Amino acid sequence: MRIIDTRLKVENLRVYYFTSRGKVKAVDDISFEIIGNESIGIVGESASGKSTLGAAIIRSVNPPGRIVQGKIIVNGKNVLELTDSYFNREMRWKKIAVVFQGAMNSLDPVYRISDQLQEIMQEHKIKGDFEQLIYQALKDVGLDKSVANRYPHELSGGMKQRVVIAMALLLEPLILIADEPTTALDVLVQAQIMNLLKKLKAEKNMNIVMITHDISLISEIADKIGIMYAGQIVELSSSSELLINPKHPYTQA
């Protein structure tokens, strides 16, 4: 009998923002799953709800947003049923990590790169040679170990983005959510970051949830693509099928 290894399963997820003018259905009854080392691309225009979906999976929806329904099952556990302390200690960064939109601007300008990587390991009580772990993390994303002693302002945009990816991968998570990881980067650096993600997916048997507005950008990395419109996934199929034979009028457009 074939054993199905479901790494991530989202069931009937709804995330609403409760404002003074009423509720906004940012994510409205979304379901999908990724199996084995599959990766999925979530594509949509600005305000389609794709970033809110990514935030919900990592339990980082900001007020007035709230998850009102659904399940998010990571490695067999419904993360919405876990306490904050357990999720932060055992799941966040260890099982599931995220590269946020505009992440290269999130590095603290007054701390060296090594200090910012070390903080994650200390927070999760990781034991071992911090220096070697940091050097290996930087090597995994194609950076020289000398980067560890630099400040963010000494790095290019592409290098900062690689550092942020290294931070997300530091504890070797099963799933990486990449929310517009190539925003504000030139075309050449975009290609380098996408090639890096493909390499990491293959070498580390890792799932990637790639969130973007650019359908052409993810065609090579995503095994399947979901098209988001007005808080819903209006079409979901394999990458090749969706690109060759799109069914929904919005996808076709």
Tab-separated table of C-alpha atoms in Angstrom:
chain	number	residue	atom	x	y	z
A	1	MET	CA	0.000	0.000	0.000
A	2	ARG	CA	1.327	3.443	-0.976
A	3	ILE	CA	2.028	5.691	2.020
A	4	ILE	CA	1.160	9.327	1.380
A	5	ASP	CA	3.501	11.760	3.130
A	6	THR	CA	1.403	14.906	3.553
A	7	ARG	CA	3.704	17.664	4.816
A	8	LEU	CA	1.174	20.501	4.773
A	9	LYS	CA	-2.603	20.399	4.545
A	10	VAL	CA	-4.828	23.470	4.633
A	11	GLU	CA	-8.540	22.757	5.092
A	12	ASN	CA	-11.369	25.286	4.679
A	13	LEU	CA	-9.228	28.142	5.965
A	14	ARG	CA	-10.891	31.513	6.506
A	15	VAL	CA	-9.066	34.634	7.682
A	16	TYR	CA	-11.088	37.813	8.133
A	17	TYR	CA	-10.082	41.368	9.037
A	18	PHE	CA	-12.621	42.967	11.362
A	19	THR	CA	-12.661	46.711	10.702
A	20	SER	CA	-14.898	49.626	11.640
A	21	ARG	CA	-16.474	49.325	8.184
A	22	GLY	CA	-17.170	45.613	8.522
A	23	LYS	CA	-15.256	42.405	7.891
A	24	VAL	CA	-12.919	41.837	4.976
A	25	LYS	CA	-12.673	38.222	3.829
A	26	ALA	CA	-8.947	38.137	3.013
A	27	VAL	CA	-8.844	34.327	2.885
A	28	ASP	CA	-12.212	32.737	2.211
A	29	ASP	CA	-12.484	28.932	2.415
A	30	ILE	CA	-9.124	27.803	0.997
A	31	SER	CA	-7.982	24.174	0.890
A	32	PHE	CA	-4.857	22.549	-0.566
A	33	GLU	CA	-2.106	20.116	0.389
A	34	ILE	CA	1.499	19.396	-0.492
A	35	ILE	CA	2.803	15.842	-0.469
A	36	GLY	CA	6.370	14.532	-0.283
A	37	ASN	CA	8.762	17.256	-1.343
A	38	GLU	CA	6.243	19.017	-3.577
A	39	SER	CA	6.273	22.790	-3.778
A	40	ILE	CA	3.302	24.998	-4.476
A	41	GLY	CA	3.062	28.460	-5.979
A	42	ILE	CA	0.334	30.833	-4.824
A	43	VAL	CA	-0.199	33.508	-7.462
A	44	GLY	CA	-2.427	36.558	-7.344
A	45	GLU	CA	-2.656	40.309	-7.626
A	46	SER	CA	-2.058	42.677	-4.738
A	47	ALA	CA	-4.855	42.392	-2.135
A	48	SER	CA	-5.886	38.931	-3.372
A	49	GLY	CA	-5.126	37.491	0.085
A	50	LYS	CA	-2.000	35.518	-0.762
A	51	SER	CA	0.256	37.143	1.865
A	52	THR	CA	-2.462	36.737	4.501
A	53	LEU	CA	-2.579	33.039	3.611
A	54	GLY	CA	1.179	32.758	4.182
A	55	ALA	CA	0.926	34.624	7.483
A	56	ALA	CA	-1.891	32.340	8.625
A	57	ILE	CA	0.160	29.199	7.967
A	58	ILE	CA	2.941	30.523	10.221
A	59	ARG	CA	0.379	31.912	12.737
A	60	SER	CA	1.449	35.510	12.204
A	61	VAL	CA	-1.798	37.227	11.202
A	62	ASN	CA	-1.783	40.724	12.684
A	63	PRO	CA	-4.844	42.369	14.278
A	64	PRO	CA	-7.518	43.195	13.293
A	65	GLY	CA	-7.074	39.992	11.291
A	66	ARG	CA	-8.188	36.695	12.778
A	67	ILE	CA	-8.336	33.067	11.680
A	68	VAL	CA	-12.024	32.258	12.047
A	69	GLN	CA	-12.216	28.744	10.613
A	70	GLY	CA	-10.191	25.863	9.250
A	71	LYS	CA	-7.237	23.610	9.891
A	72	ILE	CA	-3.539	23.996	9.093
A	73	ILE	CA	-1.887	20.608	9.503
A	74	VAL	CA	1.914	20.570	9.491
A	75	ASN	CA	3.612	17.200	9.804
A	76	GLY	CA	0.456	15.675	11.292
A	77	LYS	CA	-0.295	18.459	13.818
A	78	ASN	CA	-3.003	21.081	13.504
A	79	VAL	CA	-0.983	24.187	14.352
A	80	LEU	CA	-4.129	26.165	15.180
A	81	GLU	CA	-4.780	23.882	18.161
A	82	LEU	CA	-1.296	24.295	19.654
A	83	THR	CA	-0.456	26.730	22.446
A	84	ASP	CA	1.648	29.753	21.513
A	85	SER	CA	4.567	28.530	23.631
A	86	TYR	CA	4.593	25.059	22.039
A	87	PHE	CA	4.240	26.437	18.512
A	88	ASN	CA	7.056	28.949	19.031
A	89	ARG	CA	9.320	26.363	20.664
A	90	GLU	CA	8.691	23.283	18.518
A	91	MET	CA	7.214	24.407	15.194
A	92	ARG	CA	8.234	27.960	14.258
A	93	TRP	CA	11.603	27.919	12.402
A	94	LYS	CA	12.041	24.207	13.224
A	95	LYS	CA	9.201	22.727	11.147
A	96	ILE	CA	8.008	25.761	9.242
A	97	ALA	CA	9.811	29.008	8.464
A	98	VAL	CA	9.083	32.107	6.426
A	99	VAL	CA	10.823	34.691	4.298
A	100	PHE	CA	8.541	37.715	4.517
A	101	GLN	CA	7.835	40.193	1.745
A	102	GLY	CA	10.553	42.870	1.726
A	103	ALA	CA	12.528	40.674	4.121
A	104	MET	CA	15.921	42.062	3.129
A	105	ASN	CA	14.890	45.300	4.875
A	106	SER	CA	14.111	43.436	8.114
A	107	LEU	CA	17.737	42.901	9.133
A	108	ASP	CA	18.724	44.982	12.178
A	109	PRO	CA	21.202	47.605	10.905
A	110	VAL	CA	23.169	47.840	14.175
A	111	TYR	CA	24.020	44.143	14.554
A	112	ARG	CA	26.407	41.989	12.576
A	113	ILE	CA	24.926	39.144	10.531
A	114	SER	CA	26.445	36.543	12.900
A	115	ASP	CA	24.685	38.130	15.893
A	116	GLN	CA	21.315	37.993	14.152
A	117	LEU	CA	21.745	34.346	13.164
A	118	GLN	CA	23.001	33.449	16.628
A	119	GLU	CA	19.936	35.019	18.257
A	120	ILE	CA	17.668	32.461	16.552
A	121	MET	CA	19.751	29.550	17.847
A	122	GLN	CA	19.856	30.954	21.377
A	123	GLU	CA	16.104	31.532	21.379
A	124	HIS	CA	15.529	27.878	20.444
A	125	LYS	CA	18.255	26.608	22.784
A	126	ILE	CA	20.259	25.010	19.983
A	127	LYS	CA	23.520	23.462	21.180
A	128	GLY	CA	26.737	23.160	19.265
A	129	ASP	CA	29.407	25.300	17.666
A	130	PHE	CA	27.462	28.439	16.739
A	131	GLU	CA	30.269	29.723	14.543
A	132	GLN	CA	30.367	26.597	12.391
A	133	LEU	CA	26.564	26.410	12.180
A	134	ILE	CA	26.469	30.028	10.975
A	135	TYR	CA	29.232	29.439	8.428
A	136	GLN	CA	27.392	26.374	7.096
A	137	ALA	CA	24.100	28.273	6.849
A	138	LEU	CA	25.792	31.012	4.827
A	139	LYS	CA	27.544	28.450	2.642
A	140	ASP	CA	24.191	26.754	1.922
A	141	VAL	CA	22.921	29.983	0.345
A	142	GLY	CA	26.118	30.651	-1.583
A	143	LEU	CA	27.703	33.234	0.717
A	144	ASP	CA	31.286	33.357	1.999
A	145	LYS	CA	31.765	32.994	5.760
A	146	SER	CA	33.230	36.518	5.873
A	147	VAL	CA	29.651	37.808	5.493
A	148	ALA	CA	29.034	36.758	9.119
A	149	ASN	CA	31.162	39.648	10.379
A	150	ARG	CA	29.545	42.310	8.214
A	151	TYR	CA	26.689	44.702	8.921
A	152	PRO	CA	23.600	44.715	6.662
A	153	HIS	CA	24.542	48.040	5.023
A	154	GLU	CA	27.745	46.420	3.756
A	155	LEU	CA	25.787	43.877	1.689
A	156	SER	CA	24.046	44.161	-1.663
A	157	GLY	CA	20.293	43.577	-1.966
A	158	GLY	CA	20.833	40.048	-3.270
A	159	MET	CA	23.257	39.222	-0.451
A	160	LYS	CA	20.814	40.502	2.188
A	161	GLN	CA	18.048	38.395	0.686
A	162	ARG	CA	20.317	35.330	0.837
A	163	VAL	CA	21.074	36.095	4.502
A	164	VAL	CA	17.344	36.213	5.277
A	165	ILE	CA	16.873	32.865	3.526
A	166	ALA	CA	19.810	31.469	5.553
A	167	MET	CA	18.061	32.638	8.747
A	168	ALA	CA	14.871	30.869	7.704
A	169	LEU	CA	16.773	27.646	6.956
A	170	LEU	CA	19.004	27.746	10.028
A	171	LEU	CA	17.000	25.134	11.965
A	172	GLU	CA	16.358	23.013	8.848
A	173	PRO	CA	12.550	23.351	8.599
A	174	LEU	CA	10.413	20.993	6.535
A	175	ILE	CA	8.489	23.854	4.935
A	176	LEU	CA	9.643	27.264	3.757
A	177	ILE	CA	7.094	29.979	2.988
A	178	ALA	CA	8.653	32.478	0.585
A	179	ASP	CA	6.496	35.606	0.282
A	180	GLU	CA	7.658	37.603	-2.753
A	181	PRO	CA	11.336	36.737	-2.060
A	182	THR	CA	12.573	38.590	-5.153
A	183	THR	CA	10.749	41.894	-4.588
A	184	ALA	CA	12.913	44.967	-5.379
A	185	LEU	CA	15.690	42.847	-6.880
A	186	ASP	CA	16.910	43.217	-10.439
A	187	VAL	CA	16.259	40.480	-13.008
A	188	LEU	CA	19.710	38.881	-12.675
A	189	VAL	CA	19.504	38.650	-8.875
A	190	GLN	CA	15.916	37.350	-9.140
A	191	ALA	CA	17.212	34.470	-11.262
A	192	GLN	CA	19.977	33.761	-8.732
A	193	ILE	CA	17.504	33.635	-5.824
A	194	MET	CA	15.134	31.347	-7.736
A	195	ASN	CA	17.996	29.013	-8.679
A	196	LEU	CA	19.043	28.999	-5.021
A	197	LEU	CA	15.541	27.985	-3.899
A	198	LYS	CA	15.432	25.196	-6.503
A	199	LYS	CA	18.820	23.934	-5.270
A	200	LEU	CA	17.745	24.005	-1.618
A	201	LYS	CA	14.483	22.207	-2.428
A	202	ALA	CA	16.395	19.387	-4.137
A	203	GLU	CA	19.236	19.087	-1.609
A	204	LYS	CA	17.245	19.424	1.619
A	205	ASN	CA	14.033	17.603	0.594
A	206	MET	CA	12.162	20.752	1.574
A	207	ASN	CA	8.715	22.010	0.629
A	208	ILE	CA	8.379	25.579	-0.587
A	209	VAL	CA	5.198	27.621	-0.544
A	210	MET	CA	6.070	30.373	-3.015
A	211	ILE	CA	3.845	33.457	-2.913
A	212	THR	CA	4.110	35.877	-5.816
A	213	HIS	CA	2.217	38.007	-8.338
A	214	ASP	CA	4.470	36.775	-11.180
A	215	ILE	CA	3.268	33.456	-12.598
A	216	SER	CA	6.291	33.114	-14.885
A	217	LEU	CA	8.677	33.421	-11.946
A	218	ILE	CA	7.538	30.234	-10.227
A	219	SER	CA	6.897	28.004	-13.223
A	220	GLU	CA	10.202	26.191	-12.705
A	221	ILE	CA	10.118	25.736	-8.930
A	222	ALA	CA	6.449	24.942	-8.209
A	223	ASP	CA	5.045	21.456	-8.836
A	224	LYS	CA	1.552	22.907	-8.681
A	225	ILE	CA	0.109	26.401	-8.776
A	226	GLY	CA	-2.930	27.909	-7.108
A	227	ILE	CA	-4.413	31.095	-8.540
A	228	MET	CA	-5.876	33.421	-5.886
A	229	TYR	CA	-8.566	35.968	-6.556
A	230	ALA	CA	-10.612	37.875	-3.945
A	231	GLY	CA	-9.531	35.592	-1.114
A	232	GLN	CA	-10.187	32.299	-2.893
A	233	ILE	CA	-8.152	29.832	-4.930
A	234	VAL	CA	-10.052	29.897	-8.207
A	235	GLU	CA	-7.830	27.331	-9.946
A	236	LEU	CA	-5.374	24.734	-8.659
A	237	SER	CA	-3.498	22.239	-10.803
A	238	SER	CA	-0.046	21.042	-11.781
A	239	SER	CA	2.265	23.751	-13.099
A	240	SER	CA	2.457	22.284	-16.578
A	241	GLU	CA	-1.314	21.827	-16.861
A	242	LEU	CA	-2.098	25.300	-15.592
A	243	LEU	CA	0.392	27.034	-17.880
A	244	ILE	CA	-0.528	25.044	-20.996
A	245	ASN	CA	-4.268	24.742	-20.470
A	246	PRO	CA	-5.638	27.263	-17.925
A	247	LYS	CA	-9.323	26.726	-17.200
A	248	HIS	CA	-10.452	29.786	-15.243
A	249	PRO	CA	-10.994	33.078	-17.134
A	250	TYR	CA	-8.910	34.965	-14.541
A	251	THR	CA	-5.961	32.576	-15.067
A	252	GLN	CA	-6.320	32.907	-18.818
A	253	ALA	CA	-6.272	36.690	-18.541
